[in-house]
mmCIF file of C-alpha atoms and ligand atoms in Angstrom:
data_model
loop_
_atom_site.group_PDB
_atom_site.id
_atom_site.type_symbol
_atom_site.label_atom_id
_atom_site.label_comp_id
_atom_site.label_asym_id
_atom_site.label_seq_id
_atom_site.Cartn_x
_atom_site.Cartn_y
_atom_site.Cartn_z
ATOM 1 C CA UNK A 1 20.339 124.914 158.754
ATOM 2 C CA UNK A 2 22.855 125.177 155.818
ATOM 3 C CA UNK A 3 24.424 128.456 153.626
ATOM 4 C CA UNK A 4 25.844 128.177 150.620
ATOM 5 C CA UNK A 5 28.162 131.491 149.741
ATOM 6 C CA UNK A 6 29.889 132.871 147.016
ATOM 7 C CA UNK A 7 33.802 132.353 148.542
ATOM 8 C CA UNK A 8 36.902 134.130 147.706
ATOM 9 C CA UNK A 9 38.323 135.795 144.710
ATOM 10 C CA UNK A 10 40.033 133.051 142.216
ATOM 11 C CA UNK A 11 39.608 134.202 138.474
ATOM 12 C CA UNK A 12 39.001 130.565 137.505
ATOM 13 C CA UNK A 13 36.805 128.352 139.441
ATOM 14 C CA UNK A 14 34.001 129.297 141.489
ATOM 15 C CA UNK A 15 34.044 128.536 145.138
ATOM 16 C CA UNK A 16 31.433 128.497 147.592
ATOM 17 C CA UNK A 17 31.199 128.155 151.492
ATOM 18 C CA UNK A 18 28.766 125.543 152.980
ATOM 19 C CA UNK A 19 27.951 126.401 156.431
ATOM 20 C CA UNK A 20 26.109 123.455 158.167
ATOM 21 C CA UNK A 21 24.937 122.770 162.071
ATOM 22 C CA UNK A 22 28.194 120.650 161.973
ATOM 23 C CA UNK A 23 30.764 121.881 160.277
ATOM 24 C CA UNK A 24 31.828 124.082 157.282
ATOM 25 C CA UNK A 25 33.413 122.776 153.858
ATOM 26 C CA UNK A 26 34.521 124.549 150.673
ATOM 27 C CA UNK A 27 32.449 123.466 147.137
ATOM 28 C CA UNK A 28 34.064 124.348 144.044
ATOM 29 C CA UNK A 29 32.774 124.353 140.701
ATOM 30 C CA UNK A 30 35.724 123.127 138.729
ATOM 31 C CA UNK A 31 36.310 125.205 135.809
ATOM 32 C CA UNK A 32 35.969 123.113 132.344
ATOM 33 C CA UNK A 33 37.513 125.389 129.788
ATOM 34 C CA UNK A 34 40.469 125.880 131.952
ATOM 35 C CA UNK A 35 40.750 121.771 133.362
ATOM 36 C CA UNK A 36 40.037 119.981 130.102
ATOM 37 C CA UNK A 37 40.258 116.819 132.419
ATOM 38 C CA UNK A 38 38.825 117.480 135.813
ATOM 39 C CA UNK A 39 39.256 113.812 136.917
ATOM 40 C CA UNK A 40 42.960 114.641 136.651
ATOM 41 C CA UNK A 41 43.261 117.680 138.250
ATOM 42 C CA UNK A 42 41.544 115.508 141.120
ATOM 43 C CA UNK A 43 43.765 113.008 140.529
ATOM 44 C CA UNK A 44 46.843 114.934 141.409
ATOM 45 C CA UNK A 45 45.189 116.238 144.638
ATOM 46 C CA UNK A 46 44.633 113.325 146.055
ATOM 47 C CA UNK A 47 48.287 112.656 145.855
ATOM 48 C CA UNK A 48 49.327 115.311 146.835
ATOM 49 C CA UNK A 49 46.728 115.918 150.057
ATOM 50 C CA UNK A 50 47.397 112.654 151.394
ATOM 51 C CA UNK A 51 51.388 113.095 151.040
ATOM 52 C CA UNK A 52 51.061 116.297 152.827
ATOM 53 C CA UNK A 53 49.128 115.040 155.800
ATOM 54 C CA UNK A 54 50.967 111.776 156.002
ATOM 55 C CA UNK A 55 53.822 114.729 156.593
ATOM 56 C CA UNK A 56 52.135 115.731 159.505
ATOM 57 C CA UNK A 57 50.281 118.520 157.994
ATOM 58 C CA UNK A 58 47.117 118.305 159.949
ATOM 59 C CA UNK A 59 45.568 121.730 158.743
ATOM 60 C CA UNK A 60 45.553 121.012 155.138
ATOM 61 C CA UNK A 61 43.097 120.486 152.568
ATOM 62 C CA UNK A 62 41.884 117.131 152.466
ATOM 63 C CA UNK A 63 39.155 116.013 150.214
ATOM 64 C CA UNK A 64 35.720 115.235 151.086
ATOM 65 C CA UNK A 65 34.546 112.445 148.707
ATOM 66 C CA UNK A 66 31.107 111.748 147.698
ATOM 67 C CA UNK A 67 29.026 108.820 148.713
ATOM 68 C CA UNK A 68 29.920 106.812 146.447
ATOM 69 C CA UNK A 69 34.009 107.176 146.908
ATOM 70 C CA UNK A 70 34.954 108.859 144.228
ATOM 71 C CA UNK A 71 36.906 112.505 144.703
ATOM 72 C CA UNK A 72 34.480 114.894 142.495
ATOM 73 C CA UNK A 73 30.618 114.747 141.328
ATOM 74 C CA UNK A 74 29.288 115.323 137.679
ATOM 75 C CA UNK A 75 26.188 116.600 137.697
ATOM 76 C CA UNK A 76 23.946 117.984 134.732
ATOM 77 C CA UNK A 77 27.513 118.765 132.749
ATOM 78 C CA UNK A 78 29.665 120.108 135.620
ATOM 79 C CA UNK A 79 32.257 118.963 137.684
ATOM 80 C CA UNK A 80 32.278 119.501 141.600
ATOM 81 C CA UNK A 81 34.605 119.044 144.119
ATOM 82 C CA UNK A 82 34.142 119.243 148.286
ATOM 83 C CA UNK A 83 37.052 120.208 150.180
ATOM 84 C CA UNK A 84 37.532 120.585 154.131
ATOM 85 C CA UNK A 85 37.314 124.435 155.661
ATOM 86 C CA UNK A 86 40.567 124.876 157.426
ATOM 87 C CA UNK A 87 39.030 126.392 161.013
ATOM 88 C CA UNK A 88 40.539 129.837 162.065
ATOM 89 C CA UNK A 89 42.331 130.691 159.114
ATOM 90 C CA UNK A 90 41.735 133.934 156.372
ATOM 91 C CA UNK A 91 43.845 134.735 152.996
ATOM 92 C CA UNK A 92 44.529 138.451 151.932
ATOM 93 C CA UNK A 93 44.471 139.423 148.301
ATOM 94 C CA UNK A 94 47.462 141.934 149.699
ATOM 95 C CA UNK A 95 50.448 141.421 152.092
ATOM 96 C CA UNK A 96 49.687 143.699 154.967
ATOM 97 C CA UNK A 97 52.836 143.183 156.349
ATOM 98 C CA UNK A 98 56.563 142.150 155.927
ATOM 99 C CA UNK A 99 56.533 139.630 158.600
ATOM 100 C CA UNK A 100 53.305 138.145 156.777
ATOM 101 C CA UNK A 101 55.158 137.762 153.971
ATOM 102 C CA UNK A 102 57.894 136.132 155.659
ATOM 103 C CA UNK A 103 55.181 133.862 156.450
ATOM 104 C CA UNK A 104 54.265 132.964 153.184
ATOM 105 C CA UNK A 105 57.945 132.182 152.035
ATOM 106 C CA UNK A 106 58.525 129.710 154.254
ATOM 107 C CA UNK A 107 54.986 127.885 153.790
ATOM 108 C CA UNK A 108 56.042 128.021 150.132
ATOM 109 C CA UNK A 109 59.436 126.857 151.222
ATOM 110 C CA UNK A 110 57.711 123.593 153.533
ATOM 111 C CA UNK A 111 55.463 123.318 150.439
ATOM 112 C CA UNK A 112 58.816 121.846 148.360
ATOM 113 C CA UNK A 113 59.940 120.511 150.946
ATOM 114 C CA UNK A 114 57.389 118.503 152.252
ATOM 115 C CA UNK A 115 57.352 117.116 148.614
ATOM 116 C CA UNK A 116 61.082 116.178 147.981
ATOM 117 C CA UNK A 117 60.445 112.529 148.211
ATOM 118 C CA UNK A 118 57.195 112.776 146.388
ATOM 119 C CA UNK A 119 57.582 110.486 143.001
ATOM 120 C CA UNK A 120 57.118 113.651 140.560
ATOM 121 C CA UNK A 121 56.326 111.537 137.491
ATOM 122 C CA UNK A 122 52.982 110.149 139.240
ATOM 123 C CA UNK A 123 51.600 113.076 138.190
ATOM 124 C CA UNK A 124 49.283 114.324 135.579
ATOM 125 C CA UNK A 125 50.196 117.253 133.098
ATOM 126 C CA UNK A 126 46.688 118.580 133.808
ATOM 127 C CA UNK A 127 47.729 122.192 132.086
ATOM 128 C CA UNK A 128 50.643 121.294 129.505
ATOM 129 C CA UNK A 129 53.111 123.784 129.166
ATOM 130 C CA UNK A 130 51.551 125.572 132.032
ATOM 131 C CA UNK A 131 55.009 127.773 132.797
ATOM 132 C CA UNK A 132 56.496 127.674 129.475
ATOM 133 C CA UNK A 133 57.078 131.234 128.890
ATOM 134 C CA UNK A 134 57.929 130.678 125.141
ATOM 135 C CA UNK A 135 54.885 128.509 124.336
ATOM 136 C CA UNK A 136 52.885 131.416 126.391
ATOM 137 C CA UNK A 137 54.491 133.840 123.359
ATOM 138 C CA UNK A 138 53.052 131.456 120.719
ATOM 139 C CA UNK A 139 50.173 131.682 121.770
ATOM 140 C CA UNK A 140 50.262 135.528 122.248
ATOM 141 C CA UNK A 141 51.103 135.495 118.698
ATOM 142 C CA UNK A 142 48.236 133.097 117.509
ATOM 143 C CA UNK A 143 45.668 135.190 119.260
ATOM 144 C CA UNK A 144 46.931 138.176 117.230
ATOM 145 C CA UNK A 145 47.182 136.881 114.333
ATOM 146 C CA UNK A 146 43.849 135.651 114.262
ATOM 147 C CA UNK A 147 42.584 138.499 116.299
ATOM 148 C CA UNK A 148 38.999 137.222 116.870
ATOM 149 C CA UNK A 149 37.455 140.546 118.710
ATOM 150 C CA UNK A 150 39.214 143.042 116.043
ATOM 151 C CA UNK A 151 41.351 143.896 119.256
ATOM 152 C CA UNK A 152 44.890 143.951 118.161
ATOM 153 C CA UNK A 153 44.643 147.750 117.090
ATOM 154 C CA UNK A 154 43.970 148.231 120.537
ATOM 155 C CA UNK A 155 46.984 147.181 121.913
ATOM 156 C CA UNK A 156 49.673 148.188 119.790
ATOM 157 C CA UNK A 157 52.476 149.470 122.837
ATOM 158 C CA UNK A 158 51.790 146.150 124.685
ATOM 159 C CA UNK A 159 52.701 144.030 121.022
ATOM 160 C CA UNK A 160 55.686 146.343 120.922
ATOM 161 C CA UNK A 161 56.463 145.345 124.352
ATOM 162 C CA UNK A 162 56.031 141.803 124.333
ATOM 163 C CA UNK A 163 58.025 141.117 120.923
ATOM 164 C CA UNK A 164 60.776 142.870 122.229
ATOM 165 C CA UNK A 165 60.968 140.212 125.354
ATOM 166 C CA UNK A 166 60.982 137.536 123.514
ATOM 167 C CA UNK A 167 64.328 136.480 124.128
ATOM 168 C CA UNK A 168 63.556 136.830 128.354
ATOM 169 C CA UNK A 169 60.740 134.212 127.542
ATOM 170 C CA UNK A 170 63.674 131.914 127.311
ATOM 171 C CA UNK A 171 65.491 132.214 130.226
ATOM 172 C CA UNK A 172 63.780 129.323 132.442
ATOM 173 C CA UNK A 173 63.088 127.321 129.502
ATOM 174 C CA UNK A 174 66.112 127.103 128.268
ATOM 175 C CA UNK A 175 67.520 125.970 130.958
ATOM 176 C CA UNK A 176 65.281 123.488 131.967
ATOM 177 C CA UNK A 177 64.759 121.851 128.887
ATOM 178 C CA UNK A 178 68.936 121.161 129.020
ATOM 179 C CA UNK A 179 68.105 119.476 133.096
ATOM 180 C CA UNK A 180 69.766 122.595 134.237
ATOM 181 C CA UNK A 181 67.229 122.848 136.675
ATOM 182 C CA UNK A 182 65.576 119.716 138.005
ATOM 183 C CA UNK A 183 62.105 118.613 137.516
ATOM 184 C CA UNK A 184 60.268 118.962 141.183
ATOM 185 C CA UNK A 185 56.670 118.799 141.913
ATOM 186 C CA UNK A 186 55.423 122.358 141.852
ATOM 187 C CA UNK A 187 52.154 124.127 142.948
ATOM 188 C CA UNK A 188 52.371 126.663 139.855
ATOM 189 C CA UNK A 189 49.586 128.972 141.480
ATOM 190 C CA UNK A 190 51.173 130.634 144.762
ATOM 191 C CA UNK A 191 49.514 133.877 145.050
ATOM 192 C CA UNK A 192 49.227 134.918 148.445
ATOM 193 C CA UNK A 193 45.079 134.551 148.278
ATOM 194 C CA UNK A 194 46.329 131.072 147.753
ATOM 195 C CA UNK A 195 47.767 130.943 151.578
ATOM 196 C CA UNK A 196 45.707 130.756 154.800
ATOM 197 C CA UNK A 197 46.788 132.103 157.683
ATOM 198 C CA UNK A 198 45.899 131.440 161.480
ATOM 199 C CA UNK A 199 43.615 134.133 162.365
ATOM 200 C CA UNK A 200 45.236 133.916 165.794
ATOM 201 C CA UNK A 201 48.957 133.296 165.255
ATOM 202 C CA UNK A 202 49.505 135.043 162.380
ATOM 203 C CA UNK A 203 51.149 132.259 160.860
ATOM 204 C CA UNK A 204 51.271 130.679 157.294
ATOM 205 C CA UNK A 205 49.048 127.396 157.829
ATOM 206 C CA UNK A 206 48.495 125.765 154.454
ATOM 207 C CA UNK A 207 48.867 126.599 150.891
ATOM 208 C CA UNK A 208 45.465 125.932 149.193
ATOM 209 C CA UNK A 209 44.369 125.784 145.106
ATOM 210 C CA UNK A 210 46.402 122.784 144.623
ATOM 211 C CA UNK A 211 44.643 122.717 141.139
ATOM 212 C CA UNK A 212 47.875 123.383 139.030
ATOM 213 C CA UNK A 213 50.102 120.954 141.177
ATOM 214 C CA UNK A 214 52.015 119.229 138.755
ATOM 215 C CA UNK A 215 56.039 118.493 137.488
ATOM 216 C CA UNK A 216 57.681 121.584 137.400
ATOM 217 C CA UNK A 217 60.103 123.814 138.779
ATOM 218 C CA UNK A 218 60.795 125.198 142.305
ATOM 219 C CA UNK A 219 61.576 128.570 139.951
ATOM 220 C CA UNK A 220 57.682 128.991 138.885
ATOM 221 C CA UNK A 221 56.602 129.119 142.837
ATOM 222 C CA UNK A 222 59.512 131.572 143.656
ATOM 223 C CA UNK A 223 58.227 133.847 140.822
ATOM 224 C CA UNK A 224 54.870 133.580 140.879
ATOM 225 C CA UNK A 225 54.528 134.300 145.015
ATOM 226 C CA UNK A 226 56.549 137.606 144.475
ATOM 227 C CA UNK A 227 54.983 138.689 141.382
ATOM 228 C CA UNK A 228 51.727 138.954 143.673
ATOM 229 C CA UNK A 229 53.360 139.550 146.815
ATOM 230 C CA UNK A 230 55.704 141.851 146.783
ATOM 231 C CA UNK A 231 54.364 143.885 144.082
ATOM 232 C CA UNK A 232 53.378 147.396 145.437
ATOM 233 C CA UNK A 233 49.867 147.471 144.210
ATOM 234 C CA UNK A 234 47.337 144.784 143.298
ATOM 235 C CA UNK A 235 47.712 142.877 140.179
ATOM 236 C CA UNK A 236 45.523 144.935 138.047
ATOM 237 C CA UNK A 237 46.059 148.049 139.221
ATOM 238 C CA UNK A 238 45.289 150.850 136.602
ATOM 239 C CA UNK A 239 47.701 153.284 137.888
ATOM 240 C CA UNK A 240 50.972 152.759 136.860
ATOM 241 C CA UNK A 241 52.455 154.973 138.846
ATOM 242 C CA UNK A 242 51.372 152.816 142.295
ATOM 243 C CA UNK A 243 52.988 149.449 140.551
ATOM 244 C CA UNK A 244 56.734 149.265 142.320
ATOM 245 C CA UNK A 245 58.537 146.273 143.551
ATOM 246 C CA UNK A 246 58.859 146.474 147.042
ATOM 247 C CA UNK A 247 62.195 145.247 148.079
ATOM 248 C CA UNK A 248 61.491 144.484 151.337
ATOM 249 C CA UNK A 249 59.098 142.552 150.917
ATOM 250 C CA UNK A 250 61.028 140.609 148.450
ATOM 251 C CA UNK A 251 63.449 140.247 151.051
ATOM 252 C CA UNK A 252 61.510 138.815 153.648
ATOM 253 C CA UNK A 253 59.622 136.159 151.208
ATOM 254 C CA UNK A 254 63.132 135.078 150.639
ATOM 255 C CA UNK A 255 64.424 134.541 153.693
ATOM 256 C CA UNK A 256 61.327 132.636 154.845
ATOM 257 C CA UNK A 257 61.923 130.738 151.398
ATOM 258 C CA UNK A 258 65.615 129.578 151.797
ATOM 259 C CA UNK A 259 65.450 128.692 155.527
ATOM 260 C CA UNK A 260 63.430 125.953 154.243
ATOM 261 C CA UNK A 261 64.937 125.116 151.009
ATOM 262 C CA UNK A 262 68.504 125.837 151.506
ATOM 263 C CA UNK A 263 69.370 122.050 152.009
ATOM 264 C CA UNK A 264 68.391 120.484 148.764
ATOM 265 C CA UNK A 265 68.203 123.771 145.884
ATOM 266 C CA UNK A 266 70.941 123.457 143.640
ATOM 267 C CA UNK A 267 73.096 126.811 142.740
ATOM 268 C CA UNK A 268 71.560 127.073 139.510
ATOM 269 C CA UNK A 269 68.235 127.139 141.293
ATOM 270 C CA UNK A 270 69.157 129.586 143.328
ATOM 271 C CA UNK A 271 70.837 131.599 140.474
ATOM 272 C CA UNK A 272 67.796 131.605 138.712
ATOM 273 C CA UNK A 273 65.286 133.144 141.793
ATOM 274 C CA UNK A 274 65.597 136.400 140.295
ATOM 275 C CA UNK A 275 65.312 135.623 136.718
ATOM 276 C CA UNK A 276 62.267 133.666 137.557
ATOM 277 C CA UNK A 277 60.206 136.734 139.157
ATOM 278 C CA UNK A 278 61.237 138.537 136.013
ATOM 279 C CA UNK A 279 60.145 135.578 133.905
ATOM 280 C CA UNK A 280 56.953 134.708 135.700
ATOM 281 C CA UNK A 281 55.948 138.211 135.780
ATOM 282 C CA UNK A 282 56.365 138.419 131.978
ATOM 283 C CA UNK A 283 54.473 135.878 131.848
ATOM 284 C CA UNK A 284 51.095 136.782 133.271
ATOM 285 C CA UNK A 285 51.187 139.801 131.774
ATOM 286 C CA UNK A 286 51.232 137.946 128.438
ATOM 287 C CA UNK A 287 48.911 135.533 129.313
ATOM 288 C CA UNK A 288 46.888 138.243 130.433
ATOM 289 C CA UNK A 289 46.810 140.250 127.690
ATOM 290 C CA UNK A 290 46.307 137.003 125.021
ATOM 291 C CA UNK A 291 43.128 136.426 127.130
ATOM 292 C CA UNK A 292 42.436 139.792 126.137
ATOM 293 C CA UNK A 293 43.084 139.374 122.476
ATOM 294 C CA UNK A 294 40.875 136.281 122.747
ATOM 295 C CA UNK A 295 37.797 137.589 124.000
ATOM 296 C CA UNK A 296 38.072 136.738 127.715
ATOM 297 C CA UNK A 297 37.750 133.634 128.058
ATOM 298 C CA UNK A 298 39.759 132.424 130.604
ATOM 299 C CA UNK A 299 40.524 134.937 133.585
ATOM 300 C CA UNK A 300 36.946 135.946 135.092
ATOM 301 C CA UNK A 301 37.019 139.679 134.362
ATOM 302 C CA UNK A 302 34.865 142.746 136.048
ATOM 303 C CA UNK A 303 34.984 145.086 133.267
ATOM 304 C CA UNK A 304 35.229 144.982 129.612
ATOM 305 C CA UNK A 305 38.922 146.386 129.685
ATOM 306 C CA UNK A 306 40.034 144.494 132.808
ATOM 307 C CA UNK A 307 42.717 141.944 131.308
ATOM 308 C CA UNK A 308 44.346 144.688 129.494
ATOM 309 C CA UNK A 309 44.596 146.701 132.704
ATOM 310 C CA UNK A 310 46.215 143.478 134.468
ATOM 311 C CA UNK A 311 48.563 142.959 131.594
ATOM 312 C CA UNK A 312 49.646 146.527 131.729
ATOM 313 C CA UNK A 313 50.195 146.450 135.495
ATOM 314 C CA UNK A 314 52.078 143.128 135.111
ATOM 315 C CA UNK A 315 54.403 144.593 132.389
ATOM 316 C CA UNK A 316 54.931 147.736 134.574
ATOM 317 C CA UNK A 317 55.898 145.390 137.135
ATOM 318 C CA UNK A 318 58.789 143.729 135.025
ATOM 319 C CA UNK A 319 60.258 147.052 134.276
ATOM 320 C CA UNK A 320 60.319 148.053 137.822
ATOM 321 C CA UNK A 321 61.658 144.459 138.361
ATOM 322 C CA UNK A 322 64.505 145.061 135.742
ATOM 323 C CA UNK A 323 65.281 148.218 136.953
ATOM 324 C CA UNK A 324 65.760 146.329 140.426
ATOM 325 C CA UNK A 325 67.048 143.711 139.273
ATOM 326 C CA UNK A 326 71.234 143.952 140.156
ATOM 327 C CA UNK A 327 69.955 144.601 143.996
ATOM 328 C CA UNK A 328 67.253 142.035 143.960
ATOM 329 C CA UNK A 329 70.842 139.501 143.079
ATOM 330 C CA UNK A 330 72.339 140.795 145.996
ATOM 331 C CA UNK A 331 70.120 140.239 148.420
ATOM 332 C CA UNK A 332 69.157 136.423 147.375
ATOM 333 C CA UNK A 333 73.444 135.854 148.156
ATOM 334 C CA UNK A 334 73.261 137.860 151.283
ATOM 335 C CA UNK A 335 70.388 136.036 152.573
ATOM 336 C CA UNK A 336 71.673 132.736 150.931
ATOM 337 C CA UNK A 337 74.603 132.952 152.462
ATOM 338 C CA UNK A 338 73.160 134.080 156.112
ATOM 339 C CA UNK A 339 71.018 130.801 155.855
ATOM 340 C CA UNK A 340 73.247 128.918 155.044
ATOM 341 C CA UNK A 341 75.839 130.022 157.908
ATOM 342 C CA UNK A 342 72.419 129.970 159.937
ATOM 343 C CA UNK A 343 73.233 132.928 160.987
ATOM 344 C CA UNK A 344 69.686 135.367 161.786
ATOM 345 C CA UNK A 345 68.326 137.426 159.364
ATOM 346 C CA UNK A 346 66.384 140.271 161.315
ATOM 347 C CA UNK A 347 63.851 141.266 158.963
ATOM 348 C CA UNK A 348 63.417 144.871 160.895
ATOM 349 C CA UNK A 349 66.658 145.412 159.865
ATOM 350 C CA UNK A 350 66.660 146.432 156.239
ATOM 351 C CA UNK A 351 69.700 145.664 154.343
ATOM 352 C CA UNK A 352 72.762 147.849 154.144
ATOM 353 C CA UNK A 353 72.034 147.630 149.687
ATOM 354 C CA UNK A 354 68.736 148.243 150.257
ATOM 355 C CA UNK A 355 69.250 151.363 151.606
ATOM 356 C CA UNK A 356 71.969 153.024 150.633
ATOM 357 C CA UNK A 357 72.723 152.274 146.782
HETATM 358 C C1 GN1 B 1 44.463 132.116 138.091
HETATM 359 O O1 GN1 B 1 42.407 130.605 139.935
HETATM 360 P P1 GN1 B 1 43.352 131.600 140.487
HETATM 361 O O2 GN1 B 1 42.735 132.948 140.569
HETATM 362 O O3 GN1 B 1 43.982 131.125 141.786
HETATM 363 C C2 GN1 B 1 45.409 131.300 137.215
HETATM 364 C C3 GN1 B 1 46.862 131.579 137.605
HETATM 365 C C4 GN1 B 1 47.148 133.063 137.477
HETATM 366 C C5 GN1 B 1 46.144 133.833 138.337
HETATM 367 C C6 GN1 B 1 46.309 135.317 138.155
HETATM 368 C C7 GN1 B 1 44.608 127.679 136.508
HETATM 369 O O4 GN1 B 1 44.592 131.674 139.423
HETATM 370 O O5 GN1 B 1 47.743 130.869 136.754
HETATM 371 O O6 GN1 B 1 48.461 133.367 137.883
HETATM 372 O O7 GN1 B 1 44.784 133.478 137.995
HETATM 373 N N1 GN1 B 1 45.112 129.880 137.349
HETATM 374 C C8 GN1 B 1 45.009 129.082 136.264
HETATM 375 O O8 GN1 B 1 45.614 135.969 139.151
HETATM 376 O O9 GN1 B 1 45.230 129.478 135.129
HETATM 377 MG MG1 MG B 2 43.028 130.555 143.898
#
C-alpha cells in the first residue's frame, strides 16, 4: 500500500509525501527555472546533511539515493529528489507562540553553529547573488523597463517606494563586499515553514529546505526568520492594517539566536541584526513585486494579483520595521549583553523598552 500527497506550502518546488507499509519519505520535484543546476543544489546537500549528522544531528534530513547511488533522478525532463520524513514532527506557516519562536532562534542559531568548521568554499553558488539586495534592485529595474505584461502602470506607489530605498539596498552589501562581515555557510531560506518541530516536545528539531544552502552571511538567516516570524500577519496579507512587527516575538527569536551564536559572531555581525531584518524584508518585497512585473514566473501564486499583494505586505512590513527600528537596537544589546553575562532572559517577562517607551 503506498500514497503519494501533495505536501506543504513552498512557493518553489513541489513536494509530495510517500506513505508506504514501511516507512514515509518526502519526494520533491526540484524546480528547474529556479535551480538552473539541480545536480548542484544536490551537491551542496549532501555536504551539508552529512556534516550535520556527523554533528550528532540524528533527526535531520538525510538523503535517500536512488539505486543506482546517485542523490537525484532525471526522468522524462525533471529532476527528483527523495528525502527522509523526520517522524513526529509538523511546521506552521505562523508562530503560534513566543516560546515557539524562541524555538526557532536557537535551531537557527545550532544551524551556524553546527557549521562553523564547515569549509564554506566547498560549496556551489547554486543561486548567484541570491541576497544581494542591490543586484535584487537591478533586476527590479530590468523587469520595468522591459515591462513584459504592460504591468508597470499598475504599480506606480510600489516604483515610488522601491527607488526611494535604494540606498537601504546597500547596507549588507556594502559591508560585506569590504569583509566587514565574514563569509559563513548560510541556509538563505529560514522561514519558519522551513522548521519542524517535535509534535510532542514542542521543540525546534531540524531546519529543512536546505536548497539555498550556500556562502553567505549569518545576517541573511537573522533577517529572513524574522521577516516571516515575527511579522504580525502572514506574508501576503492584503490588509495592511494587520501587518505589524511584533516585538516580542522579535525578542524571543533573538534570544534563542544569540545563546547559540554569542561565542563566535563578531560585533559588526551583531550590529548589523537589525539592519538585516530591514534589508531582507526589503528585499522580498522587491523580489516579489519584480516577479510580478515579470509575469509570475517564479513564486507559485493563487491569484492573478497575489505577488503584488505579498510585495505590498512586505513593504508595509519595513515601514513598521523602521518605525521600530531604535527599540528593535535596544533589545539585540540587552539580550546580547544578558547572554553574554549568561545571565537568564525570561521571555514572560517583556522588556522594560518594550513596554514603556
Ligand atoms: C521561496 O521555496 P520556499 O517557499 O521555501 C524562496 C525564498 C523566499 C520565499 C518567500 C529558492 O521559498 O527565497 O523567501 O519563497 N526560495 C527560493 O516565501 O527563491
Ligand atoms: Mg520551503
Amino acid at each position: 500500500m503506498i500514497s503519494v500527497l501533495p505536501y506543504g506550502n513552498g512557493l518553489v518546488n513541489k513536494t509530495f509525501l510517500v506513505t508506504t507499509t514501511k516507512q514515509k519519505y518526502i519526494i520533491q520535484e526540484i524546480n528547474k527555472t529556479v535551480f538552473k543546476n539541480p545536480h548542484l543544489v544536490m551537491h551542496n546537500i549532501d555536504l551539508i546533511t552529512n556534516h550535520l549528522r556527523n554533528k550528532g544531528n540524528e533527526r535531520s534530513l538525510k538523503i535517500i539515493k536512488t539505486k543506482t547511488g546517485r542523490n537525484y533522478l532525471f526522468l522524462k525532463g525533471k529532476y527528483y529528489r527523495c528525502y527522509n520524513y523526520i517522524e513526529g514532527t509538523v511546521c506552521f506557516d505562523k508562530a503560534t507562540d513566543i516560546n515557539q519562536f524562541y524555538q526557532v532562534g536557537k535551531a537557527v542559531g545550532k544551524f551556524q553553529k553546527d557549521l562553523i568548521d564547515f569549509d564554506v568554499d566547498k560549496l556551489a553558488d547554486t543561486i548567484p547573488n541570491f541576497h544581494n539586495t542591490p543586484h535584487r534592485f537591478e533586476q527590479f529595474l530590468e523587469a520595468l523597463k522591459e515591462d513584459p505584461m504592460k504591468r508597470a502602470e499598475l504599480v506606480r506607489p510600489e516604483t515610488r517606494f522601491v527607488l526611494k530605498h535604494y540606498q537601504t539596498t546597500k547596507i549588507l552589501e556594502d559591508q560585506i563586499k569590504q569583509n566587514k562581515i565574514p563569509k559563513r555557510v548560510s541556509h538563505n531560506d529560514t522561514k519558519l515553514n522551513n522548521v519542524r518541530f517535535d509534535i510532542e516536545t514542542k521543540e525546534a528539531v531540524c531546519l529543512v529546505d536546505l536548497d539555498t544552502v550556500m556562502a553567505g552571511s549569518v545576517l541573511y538567516d537573522f533577517g529572513d526568520a524574522i521577516r516571516i516570524g515575527a511579522a504580525s500577519s502572514y506574508e501576503d496579507e492584503p490588509d495592511l492594517s494587520k501587518m505589524t512587527i511584533d516585538l516580542n516575538y522579535f525578542q524571543a527569536f533573538s534570544v534563542g539566536f544569540l545563546e547559540t551564536t554569542i561565542d563566535f559572531l563578531t560585533p559588526d555581525e551583531i550590529d548589523n541584526l537589525v539592519n538585516s531584518v530591514k534589508v531582507i524584508t526589503l528585499e522580498c518585497g522587491i523580489r516579489f513585486l519584480t516577479d510580478f512585473l515579470n509575469g509570475d514566473s517564479y513564486f507559485r501564486i493563487e491569484y492573478p494579483l497575489h505577488n503584488l499583494i505579498r510585495a505590498r505586505a512586505q513593504f508595509k512590513l519595513f515601514q513598521e520595521i523602521e518605525k521600530k527600528e531604535k527599540l528593535m537596537k535596544e533589545i539585540i544589546n540587552n539580550v546580547a549583553s544578558k547572554v553574554m553575562n549568561a545571565q537568564e532572559v525570561n521571555l514572560e517577562l517583556l522588556f522594560f523598552i518594550v513596554n514603556f517607551k
